mmCIF file of C-alpha atoms in Angstrom:
data_model
loop_
_atom_site.group_PDB
_atom_site.id
_atom_site.type_symbol
_atom_site.label_atom_id
_atom_site.label_comp_id
_atom_site.label_asym_id
_atom_site.label_seq_id
_atom_site.Cartn_x
_atom_site.Cartn_y
_atom_site.Cartn_z
ATOM 1 C CA MET A 1 27.490 21.582 9.546
ATOM 2 C CA GLY A 2 27.573 19.976 6.085
ATOM 3 C CA PHE A 3 24.667 17.730 5.086
ATOM 4 C CA ARG A 4 26.874 14.633 4.900
ATOM 5 C CA SER A 5 28.293 15.258 8.393
ATOM 6 C CA TYR A 6 24.776 15.849 9.676
ATOM 7 C CA VAL A 7 23.602 12.533 8.292
ATOM 8 C CA ILE A 8 26.619 10.632 9.677
ATOM 9 C CA ASN A 9 26.082 12.333 13.090
ATOM 10 C CA ARG A 10 22.447 11.295 13.222
ATOM 11 C CA ALA A 11 23.125 7.806 12.040
ATOM 12 C CA PHE A 12 25.629 7.217 14.939
ATOM 13 C CA MET A 13 23.213 8.725 17.365
ATOM 14 C CA PHE A 14 20.309 6.437 16.294
ATOM 15 C CA SER A 15 22.682 3.455 16.250
ATOM 16 C CA GLY A 16 23.131 4.052 19.932
ATOM 17 C CA ILE A 17 19.406 4.222 20.497
ATOM 18 C CA ILE A 18 18.964 0.853 18.683
ATOM 19 C CA ILE A 19 21.545 -0.669 21.071
ATOM 20 C CA GLY A 20 19.824 0.828 24.096
ATOM 21 C CA ILE A 21 16.420 -0.632 22.906
ATOM 22 C CA SER A 22 17.999 -4.039 22.374
ATOM 23 C CA VAL A 23 19.451 -4.064 25.868
ATOM 24 C CA LEU A 24 16.277 -2.797 27.560
ATOM 25 C CA MET A 25 14.083 -5.188 25.588
ATOM 26 C CA PHE A 26 16.349 -8.190 26.357
ATOM 27 C CA VAL A 27 16.371 -7.562 30.072
ATOM 28 C CA LEU A 28 12.628 -6.885 30.353
ATOM 29 C CA ALA A 29 11.794 -10.026 28.441
ATOM 30 C CA ARG A 30 13.747 -12.113 30.889
ATOM 31 C CA ALA A 31 12.151 -10.402 33.777
ATOM 32 C CA LEU A 32 8.724 -11.825 32.885
ATOM 33 C CA PRO A 33 7.513 -14.399 35.549
ATOM 34 C CA GLY A 34 7.778 -18.085 34.566
ATOM 35 C CA ASP A 35 10.422 -20.408 33.158
ATOM 36 C CA PRO A 36 10.351 -20.649 29.318
ATOM 37 C CA ALA A 37 11.952 -24.137 29.441
ATOM 38 C CA ARG A 38 9.264 -25.372 31.755
ATOM 39 C CA LEU A 39 6.557 -23.750 29.587
ATOM 40 C CA ALA A 40 7.986 -25.412 26.486
ATOM 41 C CA LEU A 41 8.222 -28.929 27.965
ATOM 42 C CA GLY A 42 4.918 -28.828 29.916
ATOM 43 C CA PRO A 43 4.038 -29.615 33.451
ATOM 44 C CA ASN A 44 4.867 -33.280 33.206
ATOM 45 C CA ALA A 45 8.578 -32.775 32.316
ATOM 46 C CA THR A 46 11.158 -33.684 34.949
ATOM 47 C CA GLN A 47 13.502 -31.089 36.472
ATOM 48 C CA GLN A 48 16.398 -32.744 34.678
ATOM 49 C CA GLN A 49 14.741 -32.323 31.347
ATOM 50 C CA VAL A 50 13.978 -28.649 32.161
ATOM 51 C CA GLU A 51 17.679 -28.141 33.105
ATOM 52 C CA ASP A 52 18.868 -29.841 29.933
ATOM 53 C CA LEU A 53 16.643 -27.584 27.761
ATOM 54 C CA ARG A 54 17.819 -24.513 29.641
ATOM 55 C CA ARG A 55 21.395 -25.586 28.847
ATOM 56 C CA ILE A 56 20.628 -26.140 25.176
ATOM 57 C CA TRP A 57 19.009 -22.742 24.896
ATOM 58 C CA GLY A 58 21.807 -21.074 26.833
ATOM 59 C CA LEU A 59 19.461 -19.933 29.625
ATOM 60 C CA ASP A 60 21.910 -21.152 32.245
ATOM 61 C CA GLN A 61 24.550 -18.680 31.193
ATOM 62 C CA PRO A 62 24.974 -15.069 32.604
ATOM 63 C CA ILE A 63 22.510 -12.593 31.158
ATOM 64 C CA TYR A 64 25.317 -10.637 29.407
ATOM 65 C CA VAL A 65 26.510 -13.736 27.637
ATOM 66 C CA GLN A 66 22.950 -14.445 26.565
ATOM 67 C CA TYR A 67 22.618 -10.903 25.246
ATOM 68 C CA PHE A 68 25.748 -11.052 23.099
ATOM 69 C CA ASN A 69 24.834 -14.491 21.786
ATOM 70 C CA PHE A 70 21.349 -13.010 20.844
ATOM 71 C CA ILE A 71 22.857 -10.028 19.028
ATOM 72 C CA ARG A 72 25.345 -12.206 17.181
ATOM 73 C CA GLY A 73 22.547 -14.503 16.033
ATOM 74 C CA PHE A 74 20.212 -11.513 15.250
ATOM 75 C CA VAL A 75 22.797 -10.043 12.852
ATOM 76 C CA VAL A 76 23.165 -13.347 10.869
ATOM 77 C CA GLY A 77 19.467 -14.132 10.880
ATOM 78 C CA ASN A 78 19.626 -16.863 13.528
ATOM 79 C CA TRP A 79 17.016 -15.572 16.010
ATOM 80 C CA GLY A 80 16.290 -18.858 17.847
ATOM 81 C CA ILE A 81 13.303 -21.239 17.787
ATOM 82 C CA SER A 82 9.941 -20.099 18.929
ATOM 83 C CA ILE A 83 8.691 -22.447 21.731
ATOM 84 C CA ARG A 84 5.038 -21.794 20.552
ATOM 85 C CA THR A 85 5.335 -22.226 16.728
ATOM 86 C CA ARG A 86 8.453 -24.478 16.736
ATOM 87 C CA ASN A 87 9.677 -22.298 13.818
ATOM 88 C CA ASP A 88 12.726 -20.036 13.506
ATOM 89 C CA VAL A 89 11.722 -16.656 14.821
ATOM 90 C CA PHE A 90 13.286 -15.056 11.735
ATOM 91 C CA TYR A 91 10.938 -17.112 9.559
ATOM 92 C CA ASP A 92 7.846 -16.172 11.674
ATOM 93 C CA VAL A 93 8.723 -12.513 11.695
ATOM 94 C CA SER A 94 9.539 -12.255 7.992
ATOM 95 C CA ARG A 95 6.168 -13.978 7.310
ATOM 96 C CA LEU A 96 4.154 -11.655 9.517
ATOM 97 C CA VAL A 97 5.860 -8.241 9.055
ATOM 98 C CA PRO A 98 4.135 -7.568 5.596
ATOM 99 C CA ALA A 99 0.750 -7.826 7.282
ATOM 100 C CA THR A 100 1.709 -5.273 9.869
ATOM 101 C CA LEU A 101 3.332 -2.961 7.367
ATOM 102 C CA GLU A 102 0.267 -3.138 5.122
ATOM 103 C CA LEU A 103 -2.027 -2.156 7.987
ATOM 104 C CA THR A 104 0.214 0.565 9.141
ATOM 105 C CA MET A 105 0.738 2.077 5.742
ATOM 106 C CA VAL A 106 -2.978 2.156 4.932
ATOM 107 C CA SER A 107 -3.580 3.731 8.319
ATOM 108 C CA MET A 108 -0.959 6.397 7.486
ATOM 109 C CA ILE A 109 -2.727 7.107 4.109
ATOM 110 C CA PHE A 110 -5.953 7.685 6.095
ATOM 111 C CA SER A 111 -4.131 9.866 8.614
ATOM 112 C CA ILE A 112 -2.565 12.149 5.994
ATOM 113 C CA LEU A 113 -5.534 12.386 3.629
ATOM 114 C CA VAL A 114 -7.940 13.221 6.415
ATOM 115 C CA GLY A 115 -5.766 14.964 9.038
ATOM 116 C CA ILE A 116 -4.125 17.612 6.926
ATOM 117 C CA PRO A 117 -7.323 18.929 5.241
ATOM 118 C CA LEU A 118 -9.190 18.706 8.575
ATOM 119 C CA GLY A 119 -6.482 20.857 10.099
ATOM 120 C CA VAL A 120 -6.457 23.342 7.256
ATOM 121 C CA VAL A 121 -10.244 23.630 7.373
ATOM 122 C CA SER A 122 -10.187 24.162 11.154
ATOM 123 C CA ALA A 123 -7.539 26.887 10.872
ATOM 124 C CA THR A 124 -9.262 28.808 7.983
ATOM 125 C CA LYS A 125 -12.635 28.504 9.663
ATOM 126 C CA LYS A 126 -11.379 29.414 13.090
ATOM 127 C CA ASP A 127 -14.070 29.527 15.779
ATOM 128 C CA LYS A 128 -16.845 28.605 13.316
ATOM 129 C CA TRP A 129 -18.769 25.345 13.271
ATOM 130 C CA GLN A 130 -16.220 23.572 11.047
ATOM 131 C CA ASP A 131 -13.490 24.372 13.548
ATOM 132 C CA HIS A 132 -15.564 23.224 16.500
ATOM 133 C CA ALA A 133 -16.410 19.939 14.715
ATOM 134 C CA GLY A 134 -12.775 19.411 13.927
ATOM 135 C CA ARG A 135 -11.694 20.030 17.513
ATOM 136 C CA ILE A 136 -14.325 17.566 18.853
ATOM 137 C CA LEU A 137 -13.125 14.917 16.473
ATOM 138 C CA SER A 138 -9.549 15.545 17.510
ATOM 139 C CA LEU A 139 -10.456 15.329 21.207
ATOM 140 C CA ALA A 140 -12.249 12.026 20.547
ATOM 141 C CA GLY A 141 -9.271 10.684 18.610
ATOM 142 C CA VAL A 142 -6.786 11.208 21.503
ATOM 143 C CA SER A 143 -9.127 10.250 24.213
ATOM 144 C CA LEU A 144 -10.905 7.109 23.159
ATOM 145 C CA PRO A 145 -8.984 3.887 23.599
ATOM 146 C CA GLN A 146 -8.311 2.131 20.369
ATOM 147 C CA PHE A 147 -9.458 -1.276 21.647
ATOM 148 C CA TRP A 148 -12.713 0.252 22.668
ATOM 149 C CA THR A 149 -13.173 2.094 19.313
ATOM 150 C CA GLY A 150 -12.296 -1.124 17.431
ATOM 151 C CA ILE A 151 -14.827 -3.171 19.297
ATOM 152 C CA ILE A 152 -17.613 -0.564 18.947
ATOM 153 C CA LEU A 153 -16.999 -0.355 15.275
ATOM 154 C CA GLN A 154 -16.972 -4.169 14.959
ATOM 155 C CA VAL A 155 -20.325 -4.419 16.629
ATOM 156 C CA VAL A 156 -21.993 -1.610 14.725
ATOM 157 C CA LEU A 157 -20.421 -1.723 11.175
ATOM 158 C CA ALA A 158 -19.429 -5.422 11.051
ATOM 159 C CA SER A 159 -22.030 -7.254 13.116
ATOM 160 C CA TRP A 160 -25.079 -5.147 12.993
ATOM 161 C CA LEU A 161 -24.827 -3.525 9.549
ATOM 162 C CA ALA A 162 -22.537 -6.157 7.884
ATOM 163 C CA LEU A 163 -20.663 -3.518 6.030
ATOM 164 C CA PHE A 164 -17.188 -4.849 6.857
ATOM 165 C CA PRO A 165 -15.678 -8.204 7.921
ATOM 166 C CA ILE A 166 -14.949 -8.637 11.567
ATOM 167 C CA GLN A 167 -11.467 -10.104 11.290
ATOM 168 C CA GLY A 168 -8.748 -11.476 8.921
ATOM 169 C CA ARG A 169 -7.105 -10.207 5.791
ATOM 170 C CA LEU A 170 -9.181 -12.100 3.174
ATOM 171 C CA ASP A 171 -12.337 -14.028 2.903
ATOM 172 C CA PRO A 172 -11.828 -17.772 3.514
ATOM 173 C CA THR A 173 -13.122 -18.471 -0.061
ATOM 174 C CA MET A 174 -10.437 -16.251 -1.653
ATOM 175 C CA THR A 175 -7.182 -17.769 -3.053
ATOM 176 C CA LEU A 176 -4.125 -16.007 -1.733
ATOM 177 C CA PRO A 177 -2.213 -13.879 -4.256
ATOM 178 C CA ALA A 178 1.206 -14.825 -5.469
ATOM 179 C CA ARG A 179 3.624 -13.810 -2.796
ATOM 180 C CA ILE A 180 5.873 -10.921 -3.925
ATOM 181 C CA THR A 181 5.935 -8.572 -0.914
ATOM 182 C CA GLY A 182 3.556 -10.422 1.441
ATOM 183 C CA MET A 183 1.214 -7.489 1.351
ATOM 184 C CA TYR A 184 -2.031 -8.657 -0.211
ATOM 185 C CA ILE A 185 -3.154 -5.336 -1.606
ATOM 186 C CA LEU A 186 0.224 -4.702 -3.324
ATOM 187 C CA ASP A 187 0.743 -8.286 -4.512
ATOM 188 C CA SER A 188 -2.742 -8.510 -6.024
ATOM 189 C CA LEU A 189 -2.255 -5.084 -7.651
ATOM 190 C CA LEU A 190 1.120 -6.275 -9.180
ATOM 191 C CA THR A 191 -0.411 -9.553 -10.434
ATOM 192 C CA GLY A 192 -3.612 -7.993 -11.644
ATOM 193 C CA ASN A 193 -5.811 -10.069 -9.396
ATOM 194 C CA TRP A 194 -8.603 -7.585 -8.884
ATOM 195 C CA PRO A 195 -11.023 -9.720 -6.807
ATOM 196 C CA VAL A 196 -8.375 -10.210 -4.178
ATOM 197 C CA PHE A 197 -7.254 -6.604 -4.421
ATOM 198 C CA TRP A 198 -10.734 -5.285 -3.619
ATOM 199 C CA ASN A 199 -11.382 -7.952 -0.935
ATOM 200 C CA ALA A 200 -8.111 -7.148 0.730
ATOM 201 C CA TRP A 201 -9.039 -3.439 0.776
ATOM 202 C CA TRP A 202 -12.353 -4.261 2.277
ATOM 203 C CA HIS A 203 -10.765 -6.214 5.101
ATOM 204 C CA VAL A 204 -8.190 -3.607 5.911
ATOM 205 C CA LEU A 205 -10.385 -0.510 5.923
ATOM 206 C CA LEU A 206 -11.831 -0.952 9.435
ATOM 207 C CA PRO A 207 -8.724 -1.881 11.299
ATOM 208 C CA ALA A 208 -6.670 0.710 9.434
ATOM 209 C CA PHE A 209 -9.244 3.512 10.358
ATOM 210 C CA VAL A 210 -9.130 2.493 14.007
ATOM 211 C CA LEU A 211 -5.303 2.492 13.908
ATOM 212 C CA SER A 212 -5.308 5.912 12.193
ATOM 213 C CA PHE A 213 -7.909 7.672 14.364
ATOM 214 C CA PRO A 214 -5.462 9.099 17.007
ATOM 215 C CA GLN A 215 -2.999 10.077 14.256
ATOM 216 C CA ILE A 216 -5.700 11.946 12.408
ATOM 217 C CA ALA A 217 -6.402 13.872 15.598
ATOM 218 C CA ASN A 218 -2.726 14.605 16.234
ATOM 219 C CA ILE A 219 -1.936 15.736 12.630
ATOM 220 C CA SER A 220 -5.047 17.889 12.311
ATOM 221 C CA ARG A 221 -4.469 19.644 15.705
ATOM 222 C CA LEU A 222 -0.805 20.419 14.817
ATOM 223 C CA THR A 223 -1.683 21.528 11.255
ATOM 224 C CA ARG A 224 -4.381 23.783 12.597
ATOM 225 C CA THR A 225 -1.965 25.323 15.135
ATOM 226 C CA SER A 226 0.783 25.826 12.466
ATOM 227 C CA MET A 227 -1.613 27.279 9.970
ATOM 228 C CA ILE A 228 -2.939 29.760 12.470
ATOM 229 C CA ASP A 229 0.585 30.931 13.239
ATOM 230 C CA GLN A 230 0.962 31.781 9.626
ATOM 231 C CA VAL A 231 -2.156 33.976 9.371
ATOM 232 C CA GLY A 232 -0.617 37.161 10.670
ATOM 233 C CA LYS A 233 2.684 36.920 8.745
ATOM 234 C CA ASP A 234 3.631 39.785 6.327
ATOM 235 C CA TYR A 235 3.754 37.543 3.320
ATOM 236 C CA ILE A 236 0.190 36.466 3.748
ATOM 237 C CA THR A 237 -0.906 40.070 3.792
ATOM 238 C CA LEU A 238 1.139 40.783 0.674
ATOM 239 C CA LEU A 239 -0.175 37.770 -1.250
ATOM 240 C CA SER A 240 -3.727 38.719 -0.313
ATOM 241 C CA ALA A 241 -3.070 42.283 -1.458
ATOM 242 C CA TYR A 242 -1.988 40.978 -4.814
ATOM 243 C CA GLY A 243 -5.362 39.494 -5.210
ATOM 244 C CA LEU A 244 -4.379 35.799 -5.142
ATOM 245 C CA PRO A 245 -7.314 33.462 -4.533
ATOM 246 C CA LYS A 246 -7.726 32.448 -0.949
ATOM 247 C CA ALA A 247 -7.375 28.777 -1.694
ATOM 248 C CA ILE A 248 -3.966 29.222 -3.353
ATOM 249 C CA VAL A 249 -2.736 31.366 -0.464
ATOM 250 C CA GLN A 250 -3.913 28.807 2.051
ATOM 251 C CA TYR A 251 -2.836 25.536 0.406
ATOM 252 C CA LYS A 252 0.190 26.629 -1.633
ATOM 253 C CA TYR A 253 1.832 29.160 0.715
ATOM 254 C CA MET A 254 0.538 28.883 4.227
ATOM 255 C CA LEU A 255 0.380 25.049 4.331
ATOM 256 C CA LYS A 256 3.892 24.776 2.728
ATOM 257 C CA ASN A 257 5.425 26.971 5.449
ATOM 258 C CA ALA A 258 3.454 25.203 8.156
ATOM 259 C CA PHE A 259 4.247 21.709 6.915
ATOM 260 C CA ASN A 260 7.647 21.272 8.731
ATOM 261 C CA ALA A 261 5.920 20.651 12.041
ATOM 262 C CA THR A 262 3.242 18.523 10.373
ATOM 263 C CA LEU A 263 6.031 16.442 8.774
ATOM 264 C CA THR A 264 7.513 15.751 12.102
ATOM 265 C CA ILE A 265 4.213 14.424 13.601
ATOM 266 C CA ILE A 266 3.626 12.306 10.466
ATOM 267 C CA ALA A 267 6.954 10.568 10.884
ATOM 268 C CA LEU A 268 6.364 10.064 14.603
ATOM 269 C CA SER A 269 2.879 8.718 13.836
ATOM 270 C CA PHE A 270 4.307 5.995 11.745
ATOM 271 C CA GLY A 271 6.335 4.756 14.695
ATOM 272 C CA TYR A 272 3.345 5.110 16.989
ATOM 273 C CA SER A 273 1.127 3.215 14.564
ATOM 274 C CA LEU A 274 3.656 0.321 14.483
ATOM 275 C CA ALA A 275 3.531 0.134 18.259
ATOM 276 C CA ALA A 276 -0.287 0.596 18.509
ATOM 277 C CA ALA A 277 -0.819 -2.173 15.901
ATOM 278 C CA VAL A 278 -0.417 -4.661 18.810
ATOM 279 C CA VAL A 279 -3.743 -3.600 20.191
ATOM 280 C CA VAL A 280 -5.543 -3.233 16.845
ATOM 281 C CA GLU A 281 -4.330 -6.627 15.591
ATOM 282 C CA ALA A 282 -5.400 -8.331 18.705
ATOM 283 C CA VAL A 283 -8.924 -6.859 18.409
ATOM 284 C CA PHE A 284 -9.345 -7.634 14.694
ATOM 285 C CA ALA A 285 -7.377 -10.927 14.795
ATOM 286 C CA TRP A 286 -5.050 -9.439 12.095
ATOM 287 C CA PRO A 287 -2.280 -11.979 11.588
ATOM 288 C CA GLY A 288 0.713 -9.623 11.853
ATOM 289 C CA MET A 289 3.514 -8.801 14.295
ATOM 290 C CA GLY A 290 1.291 -7.320 16.968
ATOM 291 C CA LEU A 291 -0.841 -10.422 17.446
ATOM 292 C CA TYR A 292 2.270 -12.593 17.252
ATOM 293 C CA LEU A 293 3.908 -10.418 20.058
ATOM 294 C CA VAL A 294 0.802 -10.597 22.253
ATOM 295 C CA THR A 295 0.641 -14.386 21.993
ATOM 296 C CA SER A 296 4.449 -14.716 22.551
ATOM 297 C CA ILE A 297 4.271 -12.663 25.745
ATOM 298 C CA VAL A 298 1.520 -14.948 27.033
ATOM 299 C CA TRP A 299 3.600 -18.026 26.295
ATOM 300 C CA LYS A 300 6.804 -16.220 27.523
ATOM 301 C CA ASP A 301 8.404 -17.130 24.228
ATOM 302 C CA LEU A 302 11.709 -15.222 24.838
ATOM 303 C CA ASN A 303 13.105 -15.615 21.313
ATOM 304 C CA ALA A 304 9.792 -14.433 19.747
ATOM 305 C CA ILE A 305 9.467 -11.522 22.082
ATOM 306 C CA THR A 306 13.023 -10.216 21.646
ATOM 307 C CA GLY A 307 13.025 -10.696 17.906
ATOM 308 C CA SER A 308 9.682 -9.077 17.205
ATOM 309 C CA VAL A 309 10.153 -6.140 19.660
ATOM 310 C CA LEU A 310 13.597 -5.318 18.218
ATOM 311 C CA VAL A 311 12.248 -5.412 14.670
ATOM 312 C CA VAL A 312 9.494 -2.916 15.632
ATOM 313 C CA GLY A 313 12.016 -0.765 17.519
ATOM 314 C CA ILE A 314 14.462 -0.693 14.569
ATOM 315 C CA ALA A 315 11.517 0.276 12.222
ATOM 316 C CA ILE A 316 10.591 3.171 14.532
ATOM 317 C CA VAL A 317 14.126 4.377 14.771
ATOM 318 C CA ILE A 318 14.608 4.170 10.970
ATOM 319 C CA ALA A 319 11.453 6.188 10.372
ATOM 320 C CA THR A 320 12.703 8.886 12.850
ATOM 321 C CA LEU A 321 16.124 8.890 11.227
ATOM 322 C CA VAL A 322 14.614 9.535 7.847
ATOM 323 C CA LEU A 323 12.541 12.376 9.333
ATOM 324 C CA GLU A 324 15.720 13.944 10.826
ATOM 325 C CA VAL A 325 17.480 13.715 7.490
ATOM 326 C CA LEU A 326 14.555 15.229 5.557
ATOM 327 C CA ARG A 327 14.288 18.131 8.020
ATOM 328 C CA GLY A 328 17.971 18.732 7.817
ATOM 329 C CA TYR A 329 17.797 18.661 3.995
ATOM 330 C CA LEU A 330 14.784 20.964 3.783
ATOM 331 C CA ASP A 331 15.765 23.408 6.480
ATOM 332 C CA PRO A 332 19.534 24.163 6.700
ATOM 333 C CA ARG A 333 18.903 26.140 9.939
ATOM 334 C CA ILE A 334 18.555 22.769 11.712
ATOM 335 C CA ARG A 335 21.980 21.707 10.687
ATOM 336 C CA PHE A 336 23.430 25.062 11.717
ATOM 337 C CA GLY A 337 21.654 24.559 15.109
ATOM 338 C CA GLU A 338 23.582 21.300 15.461
ATOM 339 C CA LEU A 339 26.815 23.155 14.929
ATOM 340 C CA THR A 340 26.187 25.799 17.450
ATOM 341 C CA ARG A 341 25.111 23.461 20.302
#
């Protein structure tokens, strides 16, 4: 299969996944207990007022009509009004998405910079103390709940030792940087606002580490396994016989051939981190999409729930699509496998 046909095939497949996500999310949001019109008007509203608001919002229509109205509005940027903030959901989401993306991207930087070297060291020092330490850290990463890890680090590092702030993106005394992307680190860097730049980094480090901890574990475990699979290959024996330094053999050749599987888990980790940001943002009061979604669920804010969940779902699907395209470009055997199935 040609590369262009492969990309088109994948794009159509993931478009169907997005449609499925939108249907499932829309139905589940409306299955939550409680009447959003009643919640919006309060307990003192009359039944007639509730029915009038339901009619204005279209909640009295069949669910398939509500779904098509929602999709049509979503495409043109009309996502409805949030019953909690009284703002257009598109405005709320566009204002909050940069905070979640900033947290997620910093956590991915931690995951890659720590996870890959940790996996390489564990593989090259197999069954030694470095390997045992790496496996213990990986086990902790996949076993400890993120909300528990976040609370413990808040108590120890933020409250007892006062090394990090407990919550928020900036100190209250700091002036917000000029809004370019909405990501404080990037905006302050682009404008040369160094006090805000370092303060934003100081605030994001702790929640980003908590968010990255499970991904560090997953990336290091898969890197270790892939590297160990390369040890007995003939090309490793040949390169070693030529007298190449061990570090070059390990990092230039072994890691390169083992990186295909690691690339897969890195892309999947981005999607997982977007979803897990709901928990981390709630713990650290990080004003992003996760905290917005949690509060919207409590209020049964249907428009906010459907809009924010669909945005996160689309982001995850796009990240996975980019991964599939990269894998198909780097390894033509994957495209050939598509042809033979």
